PDB file of C-alpha atoms in Angstrom:
ATOM      1  CA  MET F 380     164.704 181.955  73.540  1.00  0.00           C
ATOM      2  CA  ASN F 381     164.416 183.692  76.833  1.00  0.00           C
ATOM      3  CA  PHE F 382     161.745 182.809  79.713  1.00  0.00           C
ATOM      4  CA  THR F 383     158.724 185.297  77.158  1.00  0.00           C
ATOM      5  CA  GLU F 384     159.915 183.868  74.450  1.00  0.00           C
ATOM      6  CA  ARG F 385     159.033 180.614  75.785  1.00  0.00           C
ATOM      7  CA  VAL F 386     156.322 180.686  76.592  1.00  0.00           C
ATOM      8  CA  LYS F 387     155.054 182.007  73.348  1.00  0.00           C
ATOM      9  CA  LYS F 388     156.475 179.279  71.677  1.00  0.00           C
ATOM     10  CA  ILE F 389     154.416 176.753  74.274  1.00  0.00           C
ATOM     11  CA  GLU F 390     151.543 179.155  73.204  1.00  0.00           C
ATOM     12  CA  GLU F 391     152.168 178.786  69.844  1.00  0.00           C
ATOM     13  CA  MET F 392     152.572 175.636  70.140  1.00  0.00           C
ATOM     14  CA  LEU F 393     148.866 174.787  72.278  1.00  0.00           C
ATOM     15  CA  ASN F 394     147.362 176.745  69.435  1.00  0.00           C
ATOM     16  CA  GLU F 395     148.424 173.920  67.524  1.00  0.00           C
ATOM     17  CA  ASP F 396     145.788 171.626  66.560  1.00  0.00           C
ATOM     18  CA  TRP F 397     147.180 168.749  68.547  1.00  0.00           C
ATOM     19  CA  PHE F 398     143.349 167.254  69.862  1.00  0.00           C
ATOM     20  CA  GLU F 399     143.519 165.671  65.946  1.00  0.00           C
ATOM     21  CA  MET F 400     147.475 164.845  65.521  1.00  0.00           C
ATOM     22  CA  LEU F 401     146.922 163.062  68.976  1.00  0.00           C
ATOM     23  CA  GLU F 402     143.469 161.637  67.084  1.00  0.00           C
ATOM     24  CA  THR F 403     144.842 161.045  63.159  1.00  0.00           C
ATOM     25  CA  ASN F 404     148.599 160.765  64.120  1.00  0.00           C
ATOM     26  CA  GLU F 405     149.901 159.617  66.984  1.00  0.00           C
ATOM     27  CA  GLU F 406     153.201 159.334  66.206  1.00  0.00           C
ATOM     28  CA  GLU F 407     153.430 162.963  64.917  1.00  0.00           C
ATOM     29  CA  TYR F 408     151.018 163.921  68.115  1.00  0.00           C
ATOM     30  CA  GLU F 409     154.155 161.960  70.561  1.00  0.00           C
ATOM     31  CA  GLU F 410     156.516 164.310  68.509  1.00  0.00           C
ATOM     32  CA  TRP F 411     154.869 167.534  69.331  1.00  0.00           C
ATOM     33  CA  ARG F 412     154.717 166.857  72.453  1.00  0.00           C
ATOM     34  CA  GLY F 413     158.049 165.807  73.370  1.00  0.00           C
ATOM     35  CA  ARG F 414     158.863 169.003  71.545  1.00  0.00           C
ATOM     36  CA  LEU F 415     156.285 170.545  74.390  1.00  0.00           C
ATOM     37  CA  GLU F 416     157.498 169.605  77.165  1.00  0.00           C
ATOM     38  CA  ASP F 417     161.410 170.391  75.797  1.00  0.00           C
ATOM     39  CA  HIS F 418     160.261 174.100  75.701  1.00  0.00           C
ATOM     40  CA  ALA F 419     158.809 173.331  79.700  1.00  0.00           C
ATOM     41  CA  GLU F 420     161.747 171.971  80.591  1.00  0.00           C
ATOM     42  CA  GLN F 421     163.827 175.214  79.240  1.00  0.00           C
ATOM     43  CA  VAL F 422     161.293 177.477  80.396  1.00  0.00           C
ATOM     44  CA  ILE F 423     161.786 176.948  83.821  1.00  0.00           C
ATOM     45  CA  GLY F 424     165.378 177.006  83.185  1.00  0.00           C
ATOM     46  CA  HIS F 425     165.543 179.788  82.122  1.00  0.00           C
ATOM     47  CA  TYR F 426     163.092 181.637  85.173  1.00  0.00           C
ATOM     48  CA  ASP F 427     166.150 180.227  87.470  1.00  0.00           C
ATOM     49  CA  ASN F 428     168.540 181.957  85.395  1.00  0.00           C
ATOM     50  CA  GLU F 429     167.164 185.090  84.374  1.00  0.00           C
ATOM     51  CA  THR F 430     166.786 188.114  86.803  1.00  0.00           C
ATOM     52  CA  GLY F 431     163.840 190.119  86.490  1.00  0.00           C
ATOM     53  CA  VAL F 432     161.750 187.691  84.508  1.00  0.00           C
ATOM     54  CA  ASP F 433     158.439 189.400  83.480  1.00  0.00           C
ATOM     55  CA  MET F 434     155.005 187.947  85.444  1.00  0.00           C
ATOM     56  CA  ASP F 435     152.865 188.734  83.043  1.00  0.00           C
ATOM     57  CA  ALA F 436     155.091 185.754  81.265  1.00  0.00           C
ATOM     58  CA  VAL F 437     154.994 183.205  84.722  1.00  0.00           C
ATOM     59  CA  ASP F 438     150.985 183.871  85.277  1.00  0.00           C
ATOM     60  CA  LYS F 439     150.026 183.380  81.473  1.00  0.00           C
ATOM     61  CA  LEU F 440     152.526 180.099  81.987  1.00  0.00           C
ATOM     62  CA  LEU F 441     150.290 179.097  84.833  1.00  0.00           C
ATOM     63  CA  GLN F 442     147.100 179.590  82.644  1.00  0.00           C
ATOM     64  CA  LEU F 443     148.328 177.624  80.159  1.00  0.00           C
ATOM     65  CA  ASN F 444     149.348 174.547  82.678  1.00  0.00           C
ATOM     66  CA  ASP F 445     146.388 174.776  84.787  1.00  0.00           C
ATOM     67  CA  GLU F 446     144.596 174.082  80.509  1.00  0.00           C
ATOM     68  CA  PHE F 447     147.647 171.144  79.273  1.00  0.00           C
ATOM     69  CA  PRO F 448     149.558 170.141  82.166  1.00  0.00           C
ATOM     70  CA  LEU F 449     153.703 170.072  81.127  1.00  0.00           C
ATOM     71  CA  LEU F 450     154.682 170.929  84.683  1.00  0.00           C
ATOM     72  CA  TYR F 451     154.460 169.445  87.577  1.00  0.00           C
ATOM     73  CA  GLY F 452     155.264 169.841  91.212  1.00  0.00           C
ATOM     74  CA  GLU F 453     158.611 172.332  92.409  1.00  0.00           C
ATOM     75  CA  ASP F 454     158.392 173.782  89.698  1.00  0.00           C
ATOM     76  CA  THR F 455     154.650 174.911  89.581  1.00  0.00           C
ATOM     77  CA  VAL F 456     154.675 175.711  93.395  1.00  0.00           C
ATOM     78  CA  ARG F 457     157.957 178.331  92.878  1.00  0.00           C
ATOM     79  CA  LEU F 458     155.866 180.041  88.835  1.00  0.00           C
ATOM     80  CA  TYR F 459     152.559 180.475  91.746  1.00  0.00           C
ATOM     81  CA  ILE F 460     155.225 181.999  94.936  1.00  0.00           C
ATOM     82  CA  ALA F 461     156.803 184.240  92.876  1.00  0.00           C
ATOM     83  CA  LEU F 462     153.525 185.655  91.363  1.00  0.00           C
ATOM     84  CA  ILE F 463     151.972 185.486  94.458  1.00  0.00           C
ATOM     85  CA  GLU F 464     154.897 187.846  95.739  1.00  0.00           C
ATOM     86  CA  ALA F 465     154.619 190.069  92.846  1.00  0.00           C
ATOM     87  CA  ARG F 466     150.710 190.398  93.037  1.00  0.00           C
ATOM     88  CA  SER F 467     150.278 190.115  96.404  1.00  0.00           C
ATOM     89  CA  GLU F 468     147.228 191.754  96.219  1.00  0.00           C
ATOM     90  CA  ASP F 469     145.767 190.077  94.075  1.00  0.00           C
ATOM     91  CA  LYS F 470     143.517 187.326  95.611  1.00  0.00           C
ATOM     92  CA  SER F 471     142.577 185.389  91.984  1.00  0.00           C
ATOM     93  CA  VAL F 472     146.583 183.969  92.070  1.00  0.00           C
ATOM     94  CA  TYR F 473     145.754 183.045  95.665  1.00  0.00           C
ATOM     95  CA  ASP F 474     142.608 181.613  94.578  1.00  0.00           C
ATOM     96  CA  ARG F 475     144.351 180.257  91.721  1.00  0.00           C
ATOM     97  CA  TYR F 476     147.091 178.736  94.100  1.00  0.00           C
ATOM     98  CA  ILE F 477     144.670 177.109  96.683  1.00  0.00           C
ATOM     99  CA  ASP F 478     142.999 175.528  93.297  1.00  0.00           C
ATOM    100  CA  TYR F 479     146.271 173.938  92.003  1.00  0.00           C
ATOM    101  CA  LEU F 480     146.701 172.539  95.896  1.00  0.00           C
ATOM    102  CA  ALA F 481     143.491 171.427  95.862  1.00  0.00           C
ATOM    103  CA  ALA F 482     143.959 169.066  92.949  1.00  0.00           C
ATOM    104  CA  ILE F 483     147.465 168.129  93.788  1.00  0.00           C
ATOM    105  CA  GLY F 484     146.707 167.435  97.930  1.00  0.00           C
ATOM    106  CA  ASP F 485     144.473 167.462  99.883  1.00  0.00           C
ATOM    107  CA  ALA F 486     141.111 170.174 100.088  1.00  0.00           C
ATOM    108  CA  GLU F 487     140.079 168.429 103.567  1.00  0.00           C
ATOM    109  CA  HIS F 488     143.785 169.070 105.502  1.00  0.00           C
ATOM    110  CA  GLU F 489     143.384 170.935 108.033  1.00  0.00           C
ATOM    111  CA  GLU F 490     146.393 173.323 106.333  1.00  0.00           C
ATOM    112  CA  PHE F 491     144.933 173.311 103.483  1.00  0.00           C
ATOM    113  CA  LEU F 492     141.182 175.114 104.967  1.00  0.00           C
ATOM    114  CA  ARG F 493     143.144 177.155 107.431  1.00  0.00           C
ATOM    115  CA  PHE F 494     145.225 178.391 104.462  1.00  0.00           C
ATOM    116  CA  HIS F 495     141.637 178.398 102.067  1.00  0.00           C
ATOM    117  CA  THR F 496     140.218 180.246 105.026  1.00  0.00           C
ATOM    118  CA  LEU F 497     142.801 183.374 105.000  1.00  0.00           C
ATOM    119  CA  VAL F 498     142.580 183.646 101.193  1.00  0.00           C
ATOM    120  CA  GLU F 499     138.498 183.643 101.751  1.00  0.00           C
ATOM    121  CA  ALA F 500     139.250 186.022 104.946  1.00  0.00           C
ATOM    122  CA  GLY F 501     141.100 189.035 102.512  1.00  0.00           C
ATOM    123  CA  ARG F 502     144.054 188.234 104.945  1.00  0.00           C
ATOM    124  CA  LEU F 503     146.538 188.254 101.801  1.00  0.00           C
ATOM    125  CA  ASP F 504     149.526 189.582 103.734  1.00  0.00           C
ATOM    126  CA  GLU F 505     149.330 186.027 106.068  1.00  0.00           C
ATOM    127  CA  ALA F 506     148.147 184.077 103.030  1.00  0.00           C
ATOM    128  CA  ARG F 507     151.651 184.966 101.416  1.00  0.00           C
ATOM    129  CA  GLN F 508     153.751 184.151 103.891  1.00  0.00           C
ATOM    130  CA  LEU F 509     151.617 180.669 104.252  1.00  0.00           C
ATOM    131  CA  ALA F 510     151.947 180.085 100.437  1.00  0.00           C
ATOM    132  CA  PRO F 511     155.684 179.255  99.844  1.00  0.00           C
ATOM    133  CA  VAL F 512     155.057 176.063 102.931  1.00  0.00           C
ATOM    134  CA  MET F 513     151.443 175.318 101.381  1.00  0.00           C
ATOM    135  CA  PRO F 514     153.669 171.671 100.181  1.00  0.00           C
ATOM    136  CA  LYS F 515     155.154 170.994 103.076  1.00  0.00           C
ATOM    137  CA  ARG F 516     152.948 171.310 105.864  1.00  0.00           C
ATOM    138  CA  LEU F 517     150.499 169.457 103.967  1.00  0.00           C
ATOM    139  CA  GLY F 518     152.992 166.289 103.218  1.00  0.00           C
ATOM    140  CA  LEU F 519     153.454 166.762  99.054  1.00  0.00           C
ATOM    141  CA  GLU F 520     157.486 166.668 100.721  1.00  0.00           C
ATOM    142  CA  ASP F 521     159.781 166.231 102.948  1.00  0.00           C
TER     143      ASP F 521
END
């Protein structure tokens, strides 16, 4: 399966009645969750190895990840950065990235507030240049 196919598979799995599984058959849920995590690991491997990955599929994966976190840290940041580069004029992508950074970091951090202010002011070119280094500036990576 390529990147887009894996994203579709993740979406299909998340549309299954997994919550009922969790409540009624924990063993079945754990098996389902394991398969879902395998797909998430594979999709990142495909992202790293494929050229011309469909940005709509990246966007869909990030939206799914907001609902049911499977990807964390560096993987999620890389996908957001790719989406920002591809859709540099789409303020909603920056807003979602801000939400993600606030969830994993300190929303009161000076660098976070600076980045947020740039996006709110519509200075997206400046925000695009800062986006890749935000995790480091927030002390989330070395």
